[in-house]
XYZ file of C-alpha atoms in Angstrom:
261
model
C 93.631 -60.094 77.556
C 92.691 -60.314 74.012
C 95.104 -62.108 72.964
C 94.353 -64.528 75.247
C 91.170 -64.999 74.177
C 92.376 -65.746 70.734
C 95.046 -68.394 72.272
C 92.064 -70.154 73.966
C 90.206 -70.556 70.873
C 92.984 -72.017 69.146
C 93.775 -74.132 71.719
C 89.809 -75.279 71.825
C 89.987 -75.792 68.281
C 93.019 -78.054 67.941
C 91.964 -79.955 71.156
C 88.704 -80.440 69.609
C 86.283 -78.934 71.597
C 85.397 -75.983 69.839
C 83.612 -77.557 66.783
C 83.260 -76.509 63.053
C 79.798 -77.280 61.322
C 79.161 -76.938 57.857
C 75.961 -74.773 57.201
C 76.354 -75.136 53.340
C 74.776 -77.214 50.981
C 76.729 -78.311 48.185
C 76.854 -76.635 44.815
C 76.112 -77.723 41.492
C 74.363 -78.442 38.866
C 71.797 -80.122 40.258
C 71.291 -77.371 43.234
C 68.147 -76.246 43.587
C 67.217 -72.428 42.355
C 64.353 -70.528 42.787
C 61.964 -70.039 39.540
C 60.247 -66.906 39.975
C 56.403 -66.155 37.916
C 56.923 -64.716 34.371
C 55.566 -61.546 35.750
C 58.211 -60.825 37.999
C 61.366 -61.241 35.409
C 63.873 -63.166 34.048
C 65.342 -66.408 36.521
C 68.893 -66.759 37.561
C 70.268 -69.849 35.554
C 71.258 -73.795 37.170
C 74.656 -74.025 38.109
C 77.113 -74.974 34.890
C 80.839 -76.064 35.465
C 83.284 -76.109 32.260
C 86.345 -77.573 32.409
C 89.517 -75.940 31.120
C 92.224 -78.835 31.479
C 91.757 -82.116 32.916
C 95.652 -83.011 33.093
C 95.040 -83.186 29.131
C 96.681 -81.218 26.258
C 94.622 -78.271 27.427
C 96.868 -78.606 31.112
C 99.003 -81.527 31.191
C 99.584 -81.247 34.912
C 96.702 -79.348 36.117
C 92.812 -79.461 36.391
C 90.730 -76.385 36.573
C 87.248 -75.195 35.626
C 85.142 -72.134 35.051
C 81.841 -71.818 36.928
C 78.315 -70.126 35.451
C 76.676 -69.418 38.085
C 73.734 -66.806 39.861
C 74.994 -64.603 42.968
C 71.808 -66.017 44.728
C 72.682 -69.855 44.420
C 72.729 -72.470 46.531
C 73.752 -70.958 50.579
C 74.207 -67.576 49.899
C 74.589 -64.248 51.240
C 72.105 -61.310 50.141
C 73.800 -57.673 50.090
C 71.161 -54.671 50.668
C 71.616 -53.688 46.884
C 69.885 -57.345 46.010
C 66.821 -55.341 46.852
C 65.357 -51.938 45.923
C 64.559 -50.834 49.030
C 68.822 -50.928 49.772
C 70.414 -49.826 46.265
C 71.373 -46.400 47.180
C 72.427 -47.295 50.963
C 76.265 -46.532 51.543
C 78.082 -49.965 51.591
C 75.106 -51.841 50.260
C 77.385 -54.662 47.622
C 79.673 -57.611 48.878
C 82.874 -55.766 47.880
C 82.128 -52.655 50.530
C 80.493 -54.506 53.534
C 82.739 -54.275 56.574
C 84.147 -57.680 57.006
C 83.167 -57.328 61.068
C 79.767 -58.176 59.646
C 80.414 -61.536 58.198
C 81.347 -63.371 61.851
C 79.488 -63.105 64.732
C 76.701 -64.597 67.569
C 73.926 -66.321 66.264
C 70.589 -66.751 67.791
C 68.926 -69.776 66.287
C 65.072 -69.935 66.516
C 63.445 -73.325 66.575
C 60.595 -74.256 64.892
C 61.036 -77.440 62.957
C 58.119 -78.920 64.379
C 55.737 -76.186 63.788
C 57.364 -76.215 60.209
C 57.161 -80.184 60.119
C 53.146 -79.907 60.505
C 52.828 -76.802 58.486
C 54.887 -76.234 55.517
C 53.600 -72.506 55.154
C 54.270 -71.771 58.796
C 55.054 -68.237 59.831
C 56.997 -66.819 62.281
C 55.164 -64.567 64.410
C 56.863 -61.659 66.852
C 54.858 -63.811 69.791
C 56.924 -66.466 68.703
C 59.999 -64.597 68.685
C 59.356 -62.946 72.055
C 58.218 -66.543 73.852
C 62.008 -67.765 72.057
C 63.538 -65.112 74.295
C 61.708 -65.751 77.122
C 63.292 -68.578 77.453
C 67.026 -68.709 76.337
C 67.558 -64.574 76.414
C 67.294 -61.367 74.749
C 68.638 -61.195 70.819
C 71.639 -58.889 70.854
C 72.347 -55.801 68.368
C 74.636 -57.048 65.919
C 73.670 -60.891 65.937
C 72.542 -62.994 63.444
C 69.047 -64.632 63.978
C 68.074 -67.961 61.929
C 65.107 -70.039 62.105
C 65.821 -74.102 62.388
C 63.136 -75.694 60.079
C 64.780 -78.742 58.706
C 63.620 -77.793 55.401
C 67.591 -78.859 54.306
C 66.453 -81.976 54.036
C 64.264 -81.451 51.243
C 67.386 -79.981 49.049
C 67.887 -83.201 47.333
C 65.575 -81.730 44.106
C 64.412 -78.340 43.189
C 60.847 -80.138 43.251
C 60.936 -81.219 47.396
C 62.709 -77.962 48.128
C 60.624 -75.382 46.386
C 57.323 -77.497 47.442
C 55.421 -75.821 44.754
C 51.654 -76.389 43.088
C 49.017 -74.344 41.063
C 49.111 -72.256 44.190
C 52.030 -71.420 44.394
C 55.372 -72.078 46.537
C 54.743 -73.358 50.401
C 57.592 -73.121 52.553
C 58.056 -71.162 55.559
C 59.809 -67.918 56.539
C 58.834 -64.264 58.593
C 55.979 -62.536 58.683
C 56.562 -59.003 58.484
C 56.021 -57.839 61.538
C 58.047 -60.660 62.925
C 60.929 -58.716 60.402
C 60.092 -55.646 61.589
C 61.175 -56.350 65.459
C 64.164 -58.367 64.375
C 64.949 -54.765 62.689
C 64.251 -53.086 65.877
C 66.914 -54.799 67.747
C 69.260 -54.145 65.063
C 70.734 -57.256 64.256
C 73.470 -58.320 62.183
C 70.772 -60.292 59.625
C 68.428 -62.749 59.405
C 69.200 -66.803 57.532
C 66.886 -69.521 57.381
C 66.931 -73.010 55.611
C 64.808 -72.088 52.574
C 65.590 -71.301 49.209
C 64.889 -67.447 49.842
C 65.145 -65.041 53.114
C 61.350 -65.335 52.904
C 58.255 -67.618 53.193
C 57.110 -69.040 49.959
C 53.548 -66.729 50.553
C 55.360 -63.952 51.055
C 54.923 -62.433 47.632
C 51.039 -61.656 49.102
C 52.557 -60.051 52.022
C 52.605 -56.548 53.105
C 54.735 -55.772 52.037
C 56.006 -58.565 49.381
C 58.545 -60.526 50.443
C 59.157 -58.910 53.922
C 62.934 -60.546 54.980
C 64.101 -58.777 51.683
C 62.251 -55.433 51.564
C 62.525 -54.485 55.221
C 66.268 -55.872 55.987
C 67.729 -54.570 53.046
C 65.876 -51.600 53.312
C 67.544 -51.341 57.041
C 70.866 -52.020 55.610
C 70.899 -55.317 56.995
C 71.678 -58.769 55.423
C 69.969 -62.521 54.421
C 71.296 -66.301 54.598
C 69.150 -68.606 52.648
C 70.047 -72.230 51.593
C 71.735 -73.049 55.264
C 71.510 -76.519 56.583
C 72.169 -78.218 59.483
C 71.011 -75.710 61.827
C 69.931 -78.775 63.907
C 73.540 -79.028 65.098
C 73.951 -75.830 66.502
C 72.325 -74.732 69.995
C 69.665 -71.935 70.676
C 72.627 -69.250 71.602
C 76.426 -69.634 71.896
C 77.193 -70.612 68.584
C 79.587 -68.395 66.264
C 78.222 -67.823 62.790
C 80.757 -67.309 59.880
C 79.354 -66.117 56.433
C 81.534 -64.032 54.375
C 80.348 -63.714 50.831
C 83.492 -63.537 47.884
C 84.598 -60.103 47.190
C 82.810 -59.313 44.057
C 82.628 -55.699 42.820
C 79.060 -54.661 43.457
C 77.988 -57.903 44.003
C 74.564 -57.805 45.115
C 74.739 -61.244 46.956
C 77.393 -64.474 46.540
C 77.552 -68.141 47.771
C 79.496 -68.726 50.403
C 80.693 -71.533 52.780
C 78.808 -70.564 56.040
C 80.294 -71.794 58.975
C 79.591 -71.839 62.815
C 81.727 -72.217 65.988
C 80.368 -74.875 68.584
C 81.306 -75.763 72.025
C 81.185 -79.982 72.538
């Protein structure tokens, strides 16, 4: 029976109607990175690539580079140990996460036009609950993502960040809205943004609520995605596996999903 199932999906993928959509935004070094306030520490640095050879006297044949580069850059994946709240959890960094963890359903939440008319819009646990009123409960174990469109604005830091004397504006969670995603145990929560969380959410209780309370459950964070717009409410498969480093607290990664035509 299983390995039926498997057979199927090849067979839907080959005859094209199982569909592959890129969720990643491309890195470099002109992606976008968050700049944090003095008071809060040091910033993770822009995206540098060196080349090696260039099919030069360094490697006739060959061209290679080496990357400098942040864990938290561009789409990435955020391990429990990114935050306090998870650094002594059992499994916690990107080298000891069960791999079972980095494929499964997603549940995608849309509020792009909320987010369109209110850059600083939160998602509320009303909201939530009226999404699964109508297309069905969120399942242990699946991701959950909110569609804002805000990949659009990841041409420059400046668009994407949307920052002024105030501060960043973007949206994300609140906490309580965290809180019952945590309840139902899922898999993690991803959104479009820069960050897991709303660009108020340092004022939050607590701060930044998609990192303190997720990691703190043991649970994970996708920020950067894009083109959630492609993907429907449920019945999507979500890939994001972040590379292997040891203790990595977080990594890029190629996020892909799964979609029926």
């Amino acid at each position: 029976m299983s390995a039926n199932i498997l057979a199927d999906v090849a067979k839907a993928l080959l005859s094209g109607s199982i569909k592959v959509v890129d969720l990643t935004a491309p890195l470099g070094p002109n992606t976008p990175v968050l700049y944090l306030p003095p008071q809060f520490g040091k910033n993770t640095p822009s995206v540098k690539v060196h080349e090696i050879s260039q099919y030069d006297e360094n490697g006739p044949f060959w061209a290679w580079n080496w990357l400098e580069l942040g864990e938290h850059t561009g789409t990435h994946f955020d391990a429990p140990s990114h935050w306090i709240t998870g650094k002594d959890l059992p499994g916690n960094t990107t080298d000891t996460i069960p791999p079972q963890a980095f494929v499964g359903p997603v549940n995608v939440i849309d509020r792009s036009k909320e987010s369109a008319a209110n850059p600083d819009y939160l998602l509320t646990v009303e909201s939530i609950k009226e999404w699964e009123a109508e297309h069905g409960e969120i399942e242990e174990n699946s991701w959950v993502v909110m569609r804002t469109d805000w990949y659009k604005r990841n041409g420059s830091t400046e668009t994407f960040l949307n920052a002024d004397e105030n501060g960043p504006h973007s949206p994300g969670p609140t906490a309580e809205a965290i809180e019952y995603l945590v309840s139902k145990k899922i898999m993690g929560w991803g959104q479009e943004t820069i960050g897991t969380d709303a660009g108020s959410a340092g004022g939050m209780n607590p701060p930044f609520p998609a990192h303190n309370l997720m990691h703190k459950a043991g649970r994970y964070g996708l920020a950067s995605l894009c083109h959630l717009d492609q993907l429907p409410a449920k019945g999507a498969i979500l890939i994001a596996a972040p590379l292997k480093f040891v203790k990595g607290t977080g990594s890029p990664i190629r996020a892909l999903a799964l979609v029926t035509k």
